[in-house]
Short mmCIF file of N, CA and C in Angstrom, two decimals:
data_model
loop_
_atom_site.label_atom_id
_atom_site.label_comp_id
_atom_site.label_asym_id
_atom_site.label_seq_id
_atom_site.Cartn_x
_atom_site.Cartn_y
_atom_site.Cartn_z
N MET M 1333 -4.41 -17.17 -35.22
CA MET M 1333 -5.61 -16.67 -34.55
C MET M 1333 -5.29 -16.32 -33.10
N LEU M 1334 -5.85 -15.23 -32.63
CA LEU M 1334 -5.56 -14.79 -31.26
C LEU M 1334 -6.29 -15.65 -30.25
N SER M 1335 -5.61 -15.94 -29.15
CA SER M 1335 -6.28 -16.63 -28.05
C SER M 1335 -7.17 -15.64 -27.33
N SER M 1336 -8.14 -16.14 -26.59
CA SER M 1336 -9.05 -15.26 -25.85
C SER M 1336 -8.27 -14.43 -24.84
N GLU M 1337 -7.21 -15.00 -24.30
CA GLU M 1337 -6.40 -14.28 -23.33
C GLU M 1337 -5.73 -13.07 -23.98
N SER M 1338 -5.22 -13.27 -25.20
CA SER M 1338 -4.58 -12.17 -25.92
C SER M 1338 -5.58 -11.08 -26.25
N VAL M 1339 -6.79 -11.49 -26.63
CA VAL M 1339 -7.84 -10.53 -26.95
C VAL M 1339 -8.21 -9.73 -25.69
N ASP M 1340 -8.33 -10.40 -24.56
CA ASP M 1340 -8.65 -9.72 -23.31
C ASP M 1340 -7.57 -8.71 -22.96
N THR M 1341 -6.32 -9.12 -23.10
CA THR M 1341 -5.20 -8.24 -22.79
C THR M 1341 -5.21 -7.03 -23.72
N MET M 1342 -5.44 -7.27 -24.99
CA MET M 1342 -5.47 -6.19 -25.97
C MET M 1342 -6.62 -5.23 -25.69
N HIS M 1343 -7.77 -5.81 -25.33
CA HIS M 1343 -8.94 -4.99 -25.03
C HIS M 1343 -8.69 -4.12 -23.80
N GLN M 1344 -8.06 -4.72 -22.78
CA GLN M 1344 -7.75 -3.97 -21.57
C GLN M 1344 -6.79 -2.82 -21.89
N PHE M 1345 -5.79 -3.11 -22.72
CA PHE M 1345 -4.81 -2.10 -23.10
C PHE M 1345 -5.50 -0.96 -23.86
N LEU M 1346 -6.34 -1.31 -24.82
CA LEU M 1346 -7.02 -0.29 -25.61
C LEU M 1346 -7.98 0.52 -24.74
N SER M 1347 -8.67 -0.15 -23.83
CA SER M 1347 -9.60 0.55 -22.95
C SER M 1347 -8.86 1.53 -22.06
N HIS M 1348 -7.74 1.09 -21.50
CA HIS M 1348 -6.92 1.94 -20.64
C HIS M 1348 -6.36 3.10 -21.45
N HIS M 1349 -5.87 2.80 -22.64
CA HIS M 1349 -5.22 3.81 -23.48
C HIS M 1349 -6.24 4.83 -23.97
N SER M 1350 -7.45 4.37 -24.26
CA SER M 1350 -8.47 5.28 -24.77
C SER M 1350 -8.91 6.27 -23.69
N LEU M 1351 -8.79 5.86 -22.43
CA LEU M 1351 -9.11 6.78 -21.35
C LEU M 1351 -8.12 7.94 -21.34
N GLN M 1352 -6.89 7.67 -21.77
CA GLN M 1352 -5.86 8.70 -21.78
C GLN M 1352 -5.99 9.61 -23.00
N THR M 1353 -6.26 9.01 -24.16
CA THR M 1353 -6.28 9.79 -25.40
C THR M 1353 -7.69 10.22 -25.78
N GLY M 1354 -8.67 9.41 -25.40
CA GLY M 1354 -10.05 9.72 -25.72
C GLY M 1354 -10.43 9.35 -27.15
N LEU M 1355 -9.43 9.11 -28.00
CA LEU M 1355 -9.73 8.85 -29.41
C LEU M 1355 -9.07 7.58 -29.93
N THR M 1356 -8.34 6.87 -29.07
CA THR M 1356 -7.55 5.74 -29.54
C THR M 1356 -8.44 4.67 -30.19
N GLN M 1357 -9.50 4.27 -29.51
CA GLN M 1357 -10.34 3.19 -30.04
C GLN M 1357 -11.05 3.63 -31.32
N GLU M 1358 -11.52 4.88 -31.33
CA GLU M 1358 -12.21 5.36 -32.53
C GLU M 1358 -11.23 5.43 -33.70
N ARG M 1359 -10.02 5.90 -33.40
CA ARG M 1359 -9.00 6.01 -34.45
C ARG M 1359 -8.61 4.62 -34.94
N LEU M 1360 -8.47 3.68 -34.01
CA LEU M 1360 -8.12 2.31 -34.38
C LEU M 1360 -9.23 1.70 -35.23
N ARG M 1361 -10.47 1.94 -34.83
CA ARG M 1361 -11.62 1.40 -35.55
C ARG M 1361 -11.63 1.95 -36.97
N ASN M 1362 -11.39 3.26 -37.11
CA ASN M 1362 -11.36 3.88 -38.44
C ASN M 1362 -10.24 3.27 -39.27
N THR M 1363 -9.09 3.06 -38.64
CA THR M 1363 -7.94 2.48 -39.35
C THR M 1363 -8.27 1.08 -39.84
N LEU M 1364 -8.91 0.29 -38.97
CA LEU M 1364 -9.27 -1.07 -39.35
C LEU M 1364 -10.27 -1.06 -40.51
N HIS M 1365 -11.24 -0.14 -40.46
CA HIS M 1365 -12.23 -0.06 -41.53
C HIS M 1365 -11.54 0.30 -42.85
N VAL M 1366 -10.59 1.22 -42.79
CA VAL M 1366 -9.87 1.62 -43.99
C VAL M 1366 -9.10 0.43 -44.56
N GLN M 1367 -8.44 -0.33 -43.67
CA GLN M 1367 -7.66 -1.47 -44.13
C GLN M 1367 -8.58 -2.56 -44.69
N LEU M 1368 -9.73 -2.77 -44.06
CA LEU M 1368 -10.65 -3.81 -44.52
C LEU M 1368 -11.29 -3.43 -45.86
N ASP M 1369 -11.56 -2.15 -46.03
CA ASP M 1369 -12.16 -1.70 -47.27
C ASP M 1369 -11.09 -1.65 -48.36
#
């Protein structure tokens, strides 16, 4: 299980990265939904 610190770091990375690509978080979310389904 991820520690809260790891989650914060990951969230910061995704937030920063999504500003550059504009689609990173949406793409990641879609990927996670596909894997979960």
